[in-house]
PDB file of C-alpha atoms in Angstrom:
ATOM      1  CA  ASP Y1085    -105.289 -99.523 -13.119  1.00 83.00           C
ATOM      2  CA  SER Y1086    -105.449 -97.043 -16.000  1.00 87.00           C
ATOM      3  CA  GLY Y1087    -102.117 -98.069 -17.504  1.00 93.00           C
ATOM      4  CA  VAL Y1088    -100.648 -94.611 -16.925  1.00 96.00           C
ATOM      5  CA  THR Y1089     -97.755 -94.596 -14.479  1.00 97.00           C
ATOM      6  CA  GLN Y1090     -96.387 -91.654 -12.562  1.00 97.00           C
ATOM      7  CA  THR Y1091     -93.276 -91.410 -10.453  1.00 97.00           C
ATOM      8  CA  PRO Y1092     -92.613 -90.604  -7.761  1.00 97.00           C
ATOM      9  CA  LYS Y1093     -95.805 -91.097  -5.811  1.00 96.00           C
ATOM     10  CA  HIS Y1094     -94.837 -88.578  -3.157  1.00 97.00           C
ATOM     11  CA  LEU Y1095     -92.282 -85.801  -3.184  1.00 97.00           C
ATOM     12  CA  ILE Y1096     -91.332 -83.557  -0.298  1.00 98.00           C
ATOM     13  CA  THR Y1097     -88.983 -80.691  -0.944  1.00 97.00           C
ATOM     14  CA  ALA Y1098     -88.115 -77.185   0.174  1.00 97.00           C
ATOM     15  CA  THR Y1099     -88.937 -73.793  -1.250  1.00 97.00           C
ATOM     16  CA  GLY Y1100     -86.612 -72.695  -4.010  1.00 97.00           C
ATOM     17  CA  GLN Y1101     -85.838 -76.225  -5.124  1.00 98.00           C
ATOM     18  CA  ARG Y1102     -86.437 -77.910  -8.466  1.00 98.00           C
ATOM     19  CA  VAL Y1103     -88.186 -81.232  -9.039  1.00 98.00           C
ATOM     20  CA  THR Y1104     -89.037 -83.454 -11.981  1.00 98.00           C
ATOM     21  CA  LEU Y1105     -92.207 -85.486 -12.238  1.00 98.00           C
ATOM     22  CA  ARG Y1106     -92.337 -88.354 -14.673  1.00 98.00           C
ATOM     23  CA  CYS Y1107     -95.217 -89.882 -16.594  1.00 98.00           C
ATOM     24  CA  SER Y1108     -95.412 -92.952 -18.792  1.00 98.00           C
ATOM     25  CA  PRO Y1109     -98.560 -93.025 -20.925  1.00 97.00           C
ATOM     26  CA  ARG Y1110    -100.590 -96.089 -21.788  1.00 97.00           C
ATOM     27  CA  SER Y1111     -99.074 -98.212 -24.496  1.00 95.00           C
ATOM     28  CA  GLY Y1112    -100.066 -96.745 -27.859  1.00 94.00           C
ATOM     29  CA  ASP Y1113    -101.209 -93.368 -26.541  1.00 96.00           C
ATOM     30  CA  LEU Y1114     -99.605 -90.415 -28.295  1.00 95.00           C
ATOM     31  CA  SER Y1115    -101.017 -87.555 -26.256  1.00 94.00           C
ATOM     32  CA  VAL Y1116    -100.032 -86.640 -22.704  1.00 96.00           C
ATOM     33  CA  TYR Y1117    -101.674 -84.065 -20.462  1.00 95.00           C
ATOM     34  CA  TRP Y1118    -100.610 -82.578 -17.153  1.00 96.00           C
ATOM     35  CA  TYR Y1119    -103.095 -81.330 -14.570  1.00 96.00           C
ATOM     36  CA  GLN Y1120    -102.635 -79.768 -11.160  1.00 96.00           C
ATOM     37  CA  GLN Y1121    -105.125 -80.421  -8.367  1.00 95.00           C
ATOM     38  CA  SER Y1122    -105.056 -78.127  -5.345  1.00 93.00           C
ATOM     39  CA  LEU Y1123    -107.590 -77.311  -2.659  1.00 88.00           C
ATOM     40  CA  ASP Y1124    -108.037 -73.696  -3.696  1.00 87.00           C
ATOM     41  CA  GLN Y1125    -107.789 -73.962  -7.501  1.00 88.00           C
ATOM     42  CA  GLY Y1126    -109.330 -77.382  -8.028  1.00 91.00           C
ATOM     43  CA  LEU Y1127    -108.252 -79.435 -11.030  1.00 92.00           C
ATOM     44  CA  GLN Y1128    -106.513 -77.266 -13.612  1.00 93.00           C
ATOM     45  CA  PHE Y1129    -105.049 -78.131 -16.981  1.00 92.00           C
ATOM     46  CA  LEU Y1130    -101.390 -77.263 -17.347  1.00 95.00           C
ATOM     47  CA  ILE Y1131    -100.106 -78.489 -20.702  1.00 94.00           C
ATOM     48  CA  GLN Y1132    -100.657 -81.071 -23.448  1.00 93.00           C
ATOM     49  CA  TYR Y1133     -98.181 -82.814 -25.710  1.00 94.00           C
ATOM     50  CA  TYR Y1134     -98.935 -84.855 -28.778  1.00 93.00           C
ATOM     51  CA  ASN Y1135     -96.279 -87.080 -30.293  1.00 94.00           C
ATOM     52  CA  GLY Y1136     -93.489 -84.947 -28.887  1.00 95.00           C
ATOM     53  CA  GLU Y1137     -94.920 -81.552 -29.726  1.00 94.00           C
ATOM     54  CA  GLU Y1138     -96.666 -79.090 -27.465  1.00 93.00           C
ATOM     55  CA  ARG Y1139    -100.332 -78.947 -28.437  1.00 91.00           C
ATOM     56  CA  ALA Y1140    -102.084 -76.848 -25.797  1.00 89.00           C
ATOM     57  CA  LYS Y1141    -101.118 -74.712 -22.857  1.00 90.00           C
ATOM     58  CA  GLY Y1142    -103.222 -73.847 -19.847  1.00 89.00           C
ATOM     59  CA  ASN Y1143    -102.479 -72.080 -16.607  1.00 82.00           C
ATOM     60  CA  ILE Y1144     -98.890 -73.195 -16.443  1.00 93.00           C
ATOM     61  CA  LEU Y1145     -96.462 -70.937 -14.624  1.00 94.00           C
ATOM     62  CA  GLU Y1146     -93.256 -69.820 -16.305  1.00 96.00           C
ATOM     63  CA  ARG Y1147     -91.347 -71.647 -13.564  1.00 97.00           C
ATOM     64  CA  PHE Y1148     -92.865 -74.886 -14.861  1.00 97.00           C
ATOM     65  CA  SER Y1149     -91.884 -76.629 -18.056  1.00 97.00           C
ATOM     66  CA  ALA Y1150     -92.598 -79.972 -19.648  1.00 97.00           C
ATOM     67  CA  GLN Y1151     -91.533 -82.114 -22.524  1.00 97.00           C
ATOM     68  CA  GLN Y1152     -92.442 -85.358 -24.214  1.00 98.00           C
ATOM     69  CA  PHE Y1153     -89.629 -87.615 -25.286  1.00 97.00           C
ATOM     70  CA  PRO Y1154     -89.343 -89.833 -28.395  1.00 96.00           C
ATOM     71  CA  ASP Y1155     -90.451 -92.856 -26.357  1.00 96.00           C
ATOM     72  CA  LEU Y1156     -93.556 -90.774 -25.493  1.00 97.00           C
ATOM     73  CA  HIS Y1157     -92.946 -90.520 -21.774  1.00 97.00           C
ATOM     74  CA  SER Y1158     -93.237 -87.019 -20.390  1.00 98.00           C
ATOM     75  CA  GLU Y1159     -91.614 -85.016 -17.659  1.00 98.00           C
ATOM     76  CA  LEU Y1160     -92.917 -81.972 -15.818  1.00 98.00           C
ATOM     77  CA  ASN Y1161     -90.207 -79.772 -14.345  1.00 98.00           C
ATOM     78  CA  LEU Y1162     -91.080 -77.438 -11.508  1.00 98.00           C
ATOM     79  CA  SER Y1163     -88.449 -74.929 -10.417  1.00 97.00           C
ATOM     80  CA  SER Y1164     -88.059 -72.181  -7.808  1.00 97.00           C
ATOM     81  CA  LEU Y1165     -90.731 -73.968  -5.853  1.00 98.00           C
ATOM     82  CA  GLU Y1166     -93.072 -72.024  -3.616  1.00 97.00           C
ATOM     83  CA  LEU Y1167     -95.368 -73.189  -0.841  1.00 96.00           C
ATOM     84  CA  GLY Y1168     -98.333 -72.664  -3.141  1.00 95.00           C
ATOM     85  CA  ASP Y1169     -97.009 -75.256  -5.582  1.00 97.00           C
ATOM     86  CA  SER Y1170     -97.926 -77.997  -3.125  1.00 97.00           C
ATOM     87  CA  ALA Y1171    -100.551 -80.023  -4.951  1.00 97.00           C
ATOM     88  CA  LEU Y1172    -101.406 -83.312  -6.593  1.00 96.00           C
ATOM     89  CA  TYR Y1173    -100.089 -83.449 -10.144  1.00 97.00           C
ATOM     90  CA  PHE Y1174    -101.848 -85.770 -12.541  1.00 97.00           C
ATOM     91  CA  CYS Y1175    -100.739 -87.023 -15.873  1.00 97.00           C
ATOM     92  CA  ALA Y1176    -103.287 -88.343 -18.358  1.00 96.00           C
ATOM     93  CA  SER Y1177    -102.912 -89.891 -21.775  1.00 96.00           C
ATOM     94  CA  SER Y1178    -105.089 -90.507 -24.808  1.00 93.00           C
ATOM     95  CA  VAL Y1179    -104.652 -92.215 -28.131  1.00 92.00           C
ATOM     96  CA  LEU Y1180    -104.853 -89.033 -30.158  1.00 83.00           C
ATOM     97  CA  ALA Y1181    -105.229 -85.303 -29.519  1.00 81.00           C
ATOM     98  CA  GLY Y1182    -108.669 -83.757 -29.345  1.00 80.00           C
ATOM     99  CA  ALA Y1183    -111.343 -83.883 -26.674  1.00 76.00           C
ATOM    100  CA  LEU Y1184    -113.129 -86.786 -28.399  1.00 78.00           C
ATOM    101  CA  ASN Y1185    -110.405 -89.065 -27.139  1.00 81.00           C
ATOM    102  CA  GLU Y1186    -110.879 -90.487 -23.667  1.00 87.00           C
ATOM    103  CA  GLN Y1187    -108.189 -89.443 -21.236  1.00 92.00           C
ATOM    104  CA  PHE Y1188    -106.829 -92.032 -18.836  1.00 93.00           C
ATOM    105  CA  PHE Y1189    -105.418 -90.621 -15.634  1.00 95.00           C
ATOM    106  CA  GLY Y1190    -102.457 -91.799 -13.637  1.00 95.00           C
ATOM    107  CA  PRO Y1191    -102.527 -92.049  -9.837  1.00 94.00           C
ATOM    108  CA  GLY Y1192    -100.796 -88.693  -9.422  1.00 96.00           C
ATOM    109  CA  THR Y1193     -97.698 -87.341  -7.726  1.00 97.00           C
ATOM    110  CA  ARG Y1194     -98.285 -85.554  -4.453  1.00 97.00           C
ATOM    111  CA  LEU Y1195     -95.852 -82.669  -4.112  1.00 98.00           C
ATOM    112  CA  THR Y1196     -95.315 -81.055  -0.733  1.00 97.00           C
ATOM    113  CA  VAL Y1197     -93.194 -77.921  -0.573  1.00 97.00           C
ATOM    114  CA  LEU Y1198     -92.010 -77.013   2.925  1.00 96.00           C
TER     115      LEU Y1198
ATOM    116  CA  ALA Z 508    -114.221 -68.367 -21.493  1.00 74.00           C
ATOM    117  CA  GLN Z 509    -115.464 -71.854 -20.857  1.00 80.00           C
ATOM    118  CA  SER Z 510    -116.335 -72.747 -17.288  1.00 89.00           C
ATOM    119  CA  VAL Z 511    -117.961 -75.542 -15.354  1.00 94.00           C
ATOM    120  CA  THR Z 512    -119.992 -75.092 -12.184  1.00 96.00           C
ATOM    121  CA  GLN Z 513    -120.823 -77.800  -9.721  1.00 97.00           C
ATOM    122  CA  PRO Z 514    -123.018 -76.018  -7.192  1.00 97.00           C
ATOM    123  CA  ASP Z 515    -122.873 -78.692  -4.507  1.00 96.00           C
ATOM    124  CA  ILE Z 516    -119.553 -79.050  -2.718  1.00 95.00           C
ATOM    125  CA  HIS Z 517    -120.679 -81.952  -0.528  1.00 97.00           C
ATOM    126  CA  ILE Z 518    -123.725 -84.222  -0.678  1.00 97.00           C
ATOM    127  CA  THR Z 519    -124.718 -86.967   1.720  1.00 97.00           C
ATOM    128  CA  VAL Z 520    -127.232 -89.634   0.721  1.00 97.00           C
ATOM    129  CA  SER Z 521    -128.392 -92.832   2.337  1.00 97.00           C
ATOM    130  CA  GLU Z 522    -127.426 -96.127   0.800  1.00 97.00           C
ATOM    131  CA  GLY Z 523    -130.139 -97.212  -1.603  1.00 97.00           C
ATOM    132  CA  ALA Z 524    -131.395 -93.675  -2.175  1.00 97.00           C
ATOM    133  CA  SER Z 525    -131.292 -91.965  -5.535  1.00 97.00           C
ATOM    134  CA  LEU Z 526    -128.623 -89.452  -6.430  1.00 97.00           C
ATOM    135  CA  GLU Z 527    -128.390 -86.423  -8.668  1.00 98.00           C
ATOM    136  CA  LEU Z 528    -125.233 -84.349  -8.975  1.00 98.00           C
ATOM    137  CA  ARG Z 529    -125.572 -81.048 -10.759  1.00 98.00           C
ATOM    138  CA  CYS Z 530    -123.315 -79.609 -13.410  1.00 97.00           C
ATOM    139  CA  ASN Z 531    -123.702 -76.421 -15.438  1.00 96.00           C
ATOM    140  CA  TYR Z 532    -121.333 -75.268 -18.122  1.00 93.00           C
ATOM    141  CA  SER Z 533    -120.662 -72.036 -19.901  1.00 90.00           C
ATOM    142  CA  TYR Z 534    -119.565 -72.395 -23.490  1.00 81.00           C
ATOM    143  CA  GLY Z 535    -120.349 -70.813 -26.837  1.00 72.00           C
ATOM    144  CA  ALA Z 536    -121.338 -74.055 -28.496  1.00 74.00           C
ATOM    145  CA  THR Z 537    -122.192 -77.570 -27.423  1.00 71.00           C
ATOM    146  CA  PRO Z 538    -119.064 -78.899 -25.801  1.00 82.00           C
ATOM    147  CA  TYR Z 539    -117.982 -82.412 -25.168  1.00 89.00           C
ATOM    148  CA  LEU Z 540    -119.134 -83.278 -21.644  1.00 92.00           C
ATOM    149  CA  PHE Z 541    -117.693 -85.722 -19.175  1.00 94.00           C
ATOM    150  CA  TRP Z 542    -118.171 -87.029 -15.667  1.00 97.00           C
ATOM    151  CA  TYR Z 543    -115.175 -88.420 -13.787  1.00 97.00           C
ATOM    152  CA  VAL Z 544    -114.963 -90.043 -10.371  1.00 97.00           C
ATOM    153  CA  GLN Z 545    -112.019 -89.847  -8.006  1.00 95.00           C
ATOM    154  CA  SER Z 546    -111.805 -92.279  -5.111  1.00 90.00           C
ATOM    155  CA  PRO Z 547    -109.561 -91.357  -2.183  1.00 84.00           C
ATOM    156  CA  GLY Z 548    -105.901 -91.627  -3.138  1.00 80.00           C
ATOM    157  CA  GLN Z 549    -106.753 -92.560  -6.715  1.00 83.00           C
ATOM    158  CA  GLY Z 550    -106.617 -90.943 -10.103  1.00 87.00           C
ATOM    159  CA  LEU Z 551    -109.706 -89.987 -12.053  1.00 93.00           C
ATOM    160  CA  GLN Z 552    -111.844 -92.559 -13.818  1.00 94.00           C
ATOM    161  CA  LEU Z 553    -114.241 -91.719 -16.629  1.00 94.00           C
ATOM    162  CA  LEU Z 554    -117.869 -92.527 -15.785  1.00 96.00           C
ATOM    163  CA  LEU Z 555    -119.507 -91.352 -18.999  1.00 95.00           C
ATOM    164  CA  LYS Z 556    -119.305 -88.829 -21.802  1.00 93.00           C
ATOM    165  CA  TYR Z 557    -121.564 -86.952 -24.185  1.00 92.00           C
ATOM    166  CA  PHE Z 558    -120.566 -85.859 -27.642  1.00 88.00           C
ATOM    167  CA  SER Z 559    -123.777 -85.779 -29.645  1.00 85.00           C
ATOM    168  CA  GLY Z 560    -126.980 -87.698 -30.296  1.00 87.00           C
ATOM    169  CA  ASP Z 561    -129.156 -89.128 -27.544  1.00 89.00           C
ATOM    170  CA  THR Z 562    -129.118 -86.668 -24.662  1.00 91.00           C
ATOM    171  CA  LEU Z 563    -129.392 -89.409 -22.060  1.00 96.00           C
ATOM    172  CA  VAL Z 564    -126.115 -91.272 -21.788  1.00 96.00           C
ATOM    173  CA  GLN Z 565    -125.344 -94.390 -19.827  1.00 97.00           C
ATOM    174  CA  GLY Z 566    -122.053 -94.934 -18.085  1.00 96.00           C
ATOM    175  CA  ILE Z 567    -120.263 -97.408 -15.924  1.00 95.00           C
ATOM    176  CA  LYS Z 568    -121.296 -98.430 -12.403  1.00 94.00           C
ATOM    177  CA  GLY Z 569    -124.978 -97.752 -13.106  1.00 96.00           C
ATOM    178  CA  PHE Z 570    -124.591 -94.001 -13.651  1.00 97.00           C
ATOM    179  CA  GLU Z 571    -126.381 -91.964 -16.290  1.00 98.00           C
ATOM    180  CA  ALA Z 572    -126.381 -88.308 -17.238  1.00 98.00           C
ATOM    181  CA  GLU Z 573    -128.728 -86.103 -19.199  1.00 96.00           C
ATOM    182  CA  PHE Z 574    -127.624 -83.235 -21.401  1.00 94.00           C
ATOM    183  CA  LYS Z 575    -130.077 -80.314 -21.443  1.00 94.00           C
ATOM    184  CA  ARG Z 576    -128.995 -77.690 -23.929  1.00 90.00           C
ATOM    185  CA  SER Z 577    -131.617 -75.145 -22.805  1.00 91.00           C
ATOM    186  CA  GLN Z 578    -130.300 -75.278 -19.259  1.00 93.00           C
ATOM    187  CA  SER Z 579    -126.597 -75.758 -20.147  1.00 92.00           C
ATOM    188  CA  SER Z 580    -126.639 -78.667 -17.766  1.00 95.00           C
ATOM    189  CA  PHE Z 581    -125.284 -82.179 -17.652  1.00 96.00           C
ATOM    190  CA  ASN Z 582    -126.510 -83.705 -14.401  1.00 98.00           C
ATOM    191  CA  LEU Z 583    -125.337 -87.088 -13.193  1.00 98.00           C
ATOM    192  CA  ARG Z 584    -127.835 -89.545 -11.744  1.00 98.00           C
ATOM    193  CA  LYS Z 585    -127.955 -92.953 -10.149  1.00 98.00           C
ATOM    194  CA  PRO Z 586    -131.202 -94.617  -9.050  1.00 97.00           C
ATOM    195  CA  SER Z 587    -129.756 -96.456  -6.046  1.00 97.00           C
ATOM    196  CA  VAL Z 588    -126.492 -95.483  -4.389  1.00 97.00           C
ATOM    197  CA  HIS Z 589    -124.098 -98.050  -2.974  1.00 96.00           C
ATOM    198  CA  TRP Z 590    -121.605 -97.406  -0.174  1.00 95.00           C
ATOM    199  CA  SER Z 591    -118.786 -97.912  -2.681  1.00 94.00           C
ATOM    200  CA  ASP Z 592    -119.997 -94.837  -4.603  1.00 96.00           C
ATOM    201  CA  ALA Z 593    -118.579 -92.560  -1.902  1.00 96.00           C
ATOM    202  CA  ALA Z 594    -116.015 -90.495  -3.775  1.00 97.00           C
ATOM    203  CA  GLU Z 595    -115.528 -87.124  -5.409  1.00 97.00           C
ATOM    204  CA  TYR Z 596    -117.219 -86.488  -8.726  1.00 98.00           C
ATOM    205  CA  PHE Z 597    -116.017 -84.062 -11.358  1.00 97.00           C
ATOM    206  CA  CYS Z 598    -117.857 -82.690 -14.335  1.00 97.00           C
ATOM    207  CA  ALA Z 599    -115.681 -81.534 -17.237  1.00 94.00           C
ATOM    208  CA  VAL Z 600    -115.998 -79.976 -20.674  1.00 91.00           C
ATOM    209  CA  GLY Z 601    -113.749 -80.416 -23.659  1.00 87.00           C
ATOM    210  CA  LEU Z 602    -113.172 -78.096 -26.582  1.00 74.00           C
ATOM    211  CA  TYR Z 603    -115.490 -78.990 -29.451  1.00 61.00           C
ATOM    212  CA  GLY Z 604    -113.963 -79.585 -32.827  1.00 57.00           C
ATOM    213  CA  GLY Z 605    -110.416 -78.741 -31.917  1.00 63.00           C
ATOM    214  CA  SER Z 606    -107.294 -80.818 -31.880  1.00 63.00           C
ATOM    215  CA  GLN Z 607    -106.539 -79.728 -28.350  1.00 70.00           C
ATOM    216  CA  GLY Z 608    -107.757 -82.207 -25.829  1.00 73.00           C
ATOM    217  CA  ASN Z 609    -107.542 -80.342 -22.584  1.00 83.00           C
ATOM    218  CA  LEU Z 610    -110.489 -80.568 -20.217  1.00 89.00           C
ATOM    219  CA  ILE Z 611    -111.950 -77.869 -17.999  1.00 90.00           C
ATOM    220  CA  PHE Z 612    -113.112 -79.298 -14.705  1.00 94.00           C
ATOM    221  CA  GLY Z 613    -115.632 -78.179 -12.147  1.00 95.00           C
ATOM    222  CA  LYS Z 614    -114.561 -77.931  -8.516  1.00 95.00           C
ATOM    223  CA  GLY Z 615    -116.055 -81.311  -7.749  1.00 96.00           C
ATOM    224  CA  THR Z 616    -118.816 -82.688  -5.528  1.00 97.00           C
ATOM    225  CA  LYS Z 617    -117.871 -84.941  -2.656  1.00 97.00           C
ATOM    226  CA  LEU Z 618    -120.391 -87.709  -2.106  1.00 97.00           C
ATOM    227  CA  SER Z 619    -120.779 -89.347   1.285  1.00 97.00           C
ATOM    228  CA  VAL Z 620    -123.033 -92.400   1.692  1.00 97.00           C
ATOM    229  CA  LYS Z 621    -124.823 -93.120   4.965  1.00 96.00           C
ATOM    230  CA  PRO Z 622    -125.431 -96.771   5.846  1.00 91.00           C
TER     231      PRO Z 622
END
């Protein structure tokens, strides 16, 4: 158990819908990362927050947005869902920003878009 | 742009045999290098990392990796594989010297272990 929690574990929804994925980082970690894992694209970085502020952005679609709240939990919002958004979404956390800091991964949220 | 290549999609080894998983990276400078393991239905767990210094690094579960700058490689090794090592292994690079912590992952190598 990494100490990072993600809810829900599974999510099944229809095209065009909007969903919210939630992540609680390890106690004391200030940085949160979101990654998407799909069969065709592999594991791709989406976005990073550090202490409530966006720190880095990767291949995140405009239909996707995220935020980190004052209690440091984070939410990833996916809207206008398409079949291709079906994937495993991981959240990771680290104490500080910067690649020197080990990232601890949550168990993921499996999103299925029908 | 930075990239990570894991040439082997799937490897099968016999239990007790040695293992080497290959990883090559493309980056302008020496990056931070990582190996993660993902068991079925699980998140990723860090096996080991290289930042600087000794190019042979030891990790958890008996794994080690060697950084070779001339070959831009960071191959993962284990002298004797156990059935519980069956999983998917990901090599990753991190931006050196920046405050951004995002990792760039390879496509992964799935390891199967024969009894």
